[in-house]
Amino acid sequence: MKSVKISALVVLLSMLFSSLAFNASAQIRDYRFHTVFIYNFTKLIKWPTNYQSGDFVIGVLGNSPIIRELQKMAARKTAGMKRQRIVIKRFGSLSQINNCHILFIPNSKSSYLPTINQSFPRSPMLVVTEKRGMAQSGSGINFVLRNGRWRFELNQNATANRGLIVSRNLKRFAIPVMGK
């Protein structure tokens, strides 16, 4: 009887750990897709002239598995028409955010979006989020899962207010959202 309980416990723990491993693997796979989208944003959005030279900075607020995927991409790609070197920065706090082309706000830090929008109201920074409702709350682009596929919402008011010009091709693939 005791060995049956131990066997059941081992099976249960095995299922739990394989489920966690699957979820972690699925999350990393999702961040690979996010990274491909983010790289394409660098080509399909035009930043003001003074942001078209020097390093192209992609920032991430807090810790997120996307950092590793972005670093892999940055090691082999360039951004924009002038082939800017892509640099990935992790910002541990809001006060560290500066001179960023793209700021990725992971789900765990989404409550900071209103403060970021107030602190950087006209900064030519594309704010990218991944939580439901964030595009309506003022992020430029928000990743959403629709019918089992990753898509993105585009808040044209938010991008235009920041002086970013979104290409027609990007608009064609986006889910348009009205927001702040």
Coordinates of C-alpha atoms in Angstrom, one line a residue:
M1 CA 0.0 0.0 0.0
K2 CA 2.8 2.4 0.9
S3 CA 4.6 1.7 -2.4
V4 CA 1.4 2.4 -4.3
K5 CA 1.2 5.9 -2.6
I6 CA 4.9 6.6 -3.3
S7 CA 4.4 5.5 -7.0
A8 CA 1.4 7.7 -7.3
L9 CA 3.3 10.6 -5.8
V10 CA 6.2 10.0 -8.2
V11 CA 3.8 10.0 -11.1
L12 CA 2.1 13.1 -9.9
L13 CA 5.4 15.0 -9.3
S14 CA 6.6 13.8 -12.8
M15 CA 3.5 15.2 -14.4
L16 CA 3.8 18.5 -12.5
F17 CA 7.5 19.0 -13.4
S18 CA 6.9 18.0 -17.1
S19 CA 4.0 20.5 -17.1
L20 CA 6.2 23.2 -15.7
A21 CA 8.9 22.4 -18.2
F22 CA 6.3 22.5 -21.0
N23 CA 5.0 25.8 -19.8
A24 CA 8.5 27.3 -19.6
S25 CA 9.3 25.9 -23.1
A26 CA 6.0 27.4 -24.4
Q27 CA 6.9 30.8 -22.8
I28 CA 10.3 30.8 -24.4
R29 CA 8.8 29.8 -27.7
D30 CA 6.3 32.7 -27.3
Y31 CA 9.2 35.1 -26.6
R32 CA 10.9 33.9 -29.8
F33 CA 7.8 35.0 -31.7
H34 CA 7.7 38.3 -29.8
T35 CA 11.3 38.9 -30.7
V36 CA 10.7 38.3 -34.4
F37 CA 7.8 40.8 -34.2
I38 CA 9.9 43.3 -32.4
Y39 CA 12.7 43.0 -34.9
N40 CA 10.2 43.7 -37.7
F41 CA 8.9 46.7 -35.8
T42 CA 12.5 48.2 -36.1
K43 CA 12.1 48.0 -39.9
L44 CA 8.5 49.0 -40.3
I45 CA 8.3 52.0 -37.9
K46 CA 10.2 55.3 -38.6
W47 CA 11.7 57.1 -35.7
P48 CA 12.6 60.9 -35.8
T49 CA 15.9 61.8 -37.6
N50 CA 17.9 62.2 -34.4
Y51 CA 17.0 58.6 -33.4
Q52 CA 18.2 57.2 -36.8
S53 CA 21.9 57.1 -35.9
G54 CA 23.9 55.6 -33.1
D55 CA 22.8 52.5 -31.3
F56 CA 19.2 51.3 -31.6
V57 CA 18.2 50.6 -27.9
I58 CA 15.6 48.0 -27.0
G59 CA 14.9 48.2 -23.3
V60 CA 13.1 45.7 -21.1
L61 CA 11.6 46.8 -17.8
G62 CA 12.5 44.3 -15.1
N63 CA 13.4 40.7 -15.6
S64 CA 11.9 38.7 -18.4
P65 CA 12.9 35.7 -20.5
I66 CA 12.6 37.9 -23.6
I67 CA 15.9 39.5 -22.7
R68 CA 17.8 36.4 -23.7
E69 CA 15.9 36.1 -27.0
L70 CA 16.4 39.8 -27.8
Q71 CA 20.1 39.4 -27.1
K72 CA 20.4 36.5 -29.5
M73 CA 18.6 38.6 -32.2
A74 CA 20.7 41.7 -31.5
A75 CA 24.0 39.7 -32.0
R76 CA 23.1 39.0 -35.6
K77 CA 20.8 41.8 -36.8
T78 CA 20.8 45.6 -37.3
A79 CA 17.9 48.1 -37.2
G80 CA 16.6 50.7 -39.5
M81 CA 17.6 51.9 -42.9
K82 CA 21.0 53.0 -41.5
R83 CA 21.8 49.6 -40.1
Q84 CA 22.1 50.7 -36.5
R85 CA 23.6 48.3 -34.0
I86 CA 20.9 46.9 -31.7
V87 CA 21.6 47.1 -28.0
I88 CA 19.5 45.4 -25.4
K89 CA 19.2 47.0 -21.9
R90 CA 17.4 45.8 -18.8
F91 CA 16.0 48.6 -16.7
G92 CA 15.5 47.6 -13.1
S93 CA 13.5 50.7 -12.3
L94 CA 11.6 53.5 -14.1
S95 CA 14.3 56.0 -13.2
Q96 CA 16.8 54.0 -15.3
I97 CA 14.8 54.3 -18.6
N98 CA 16.4 56.7 -21.1
N99 CA 17.1 57.1 -24.8
C100 CA 15.2 54.0 -25.7
H101 CA 13.7 53.3 -29.1
I102 CA 11.6 50.4 -28.0
L103 CA 10.6 49.6 -24.4
F104 CA 9.1 46.2 -23.7
I105 CA 7.0 46.0 -20.6
P106 CA 6.4 42.4 -19.5
N107 CA 3.1 41.3 -18.0
S108 CA 4.5 41.5 -14.5
K109 CA 5.4 45.2 -14.9
S110 CA 2.3 46.3 -16.8
S111 CA 1.0 48.4 -13.8
Y112 CA 3.8 50.8 -14.6
L113 CA 2.4 51.8 -18.0
P114 CA 0.5 54.9 -16.8
T115 CA 3.6 56.2 -15.0
I116 CA 5.8 55.6 -18.1
N117 CA 3.3 57.4 -20.3
Q118 CA 3.2 60.3 -17.9
S119 CA 7.0 60.4 -17.5
F120 CA 7.8 60.1 -21.2
P121 CA 4.7 61.6 -22.9
R122 CA 6.4 62.7 -26.2
S123 CA 9.5 60.6 -26.2
P124 CA 9.9 58.7 -29.5
M125 CA 9.8 55.4 -27.7
L126 CA 7.6 52.5 -28.9
V127 CA 6.1 51.0 -25.9
V128 CA 5.4 47.3 -26.4
T129 CA 3.3 45.3 -23.9
E130 CA 1.8 41.8 -23.5
K131 CA -1.2 42.1 -21.3
R132 CA -4.9 42.4 -22.3
G133 CA -6.1 46.0 -22.4
M134 CA -2.7 47.6 -22.5
A135 CA -3.1 49.0 -26.0
Q136 CA -6.3 50.8 -24.9
S137 CA -4.4 52.1 -21.9
G138 CA -1.7 53.7 -24.0
S139 CA 0.9 51.2 -25.2
G140 CA 1.8 51.5 -28.9
I141 CA 1.8 47.8 -29.5
N142 CA 0.3 45.0 -27.4
F143 CA 0.8 41.3 -28.1
V144 CA -2.4 39.2 -27.9
L145 CA -3.2 35.6 -28.4
R146 CA -6.1 35.2 -30.8
N147 CA -7.4 31.8 -32.0
G148 CA -4.2 30.2 -30.8
R149 CA -2.0 32.6 -32.8
W150 CA 0.1 35.5 -31.7
R151 CA -1.1 38.9 -33.1
F152 CA -0.5 42.4 -32.1
E153 CA -2.7 45.4 -31.4
L154 CA -1.7 48.8 -32.7
N155 CA -2.7 52.0 -30.9
Q156 CA -2.1 54.6 -33.7
N157 CA -2.8 57.5 -31.3
A158 CA -0.1 56.4 -29.0
T159 CA 2.5 55.9 -31.7
A160 CA 1.6 59.2 -33.5
N161 CA 1.8 61.1 -30.2
R162 CA 5.3 59.9 -29.8
G163 CA 6.4 61.0 -33.3
L164 CA 6.6 57.5 -34.7
I165 CA 5.5 56.8 -38.2
V166 CA 4.0 53.3 -38.7
S167 CA 4.2 51.8 -42.2
R168 CA 1.1 50.8 -44.1
N169 CA 2.4 47.2 -44.2
L170 CA 2.6 47.1 -40.4
K171 CA -0.9 48.6 -40.1
R172 CA -2.2 46.0 -42.4
F173 CA -1.2 43.1 -40.1
A174 CA -2.2 44.9 -36.9
I175 CA -5.4 44.8 -34.9
P176 CA -6.3 48.5 -34.7
V177 CA -7.2 49.7 -31.2
M178 CA -8.4 53.1 -30.0
G179 CA -6.8 54.3 -26.9
K180 CA -5.0 57.1 -25.1

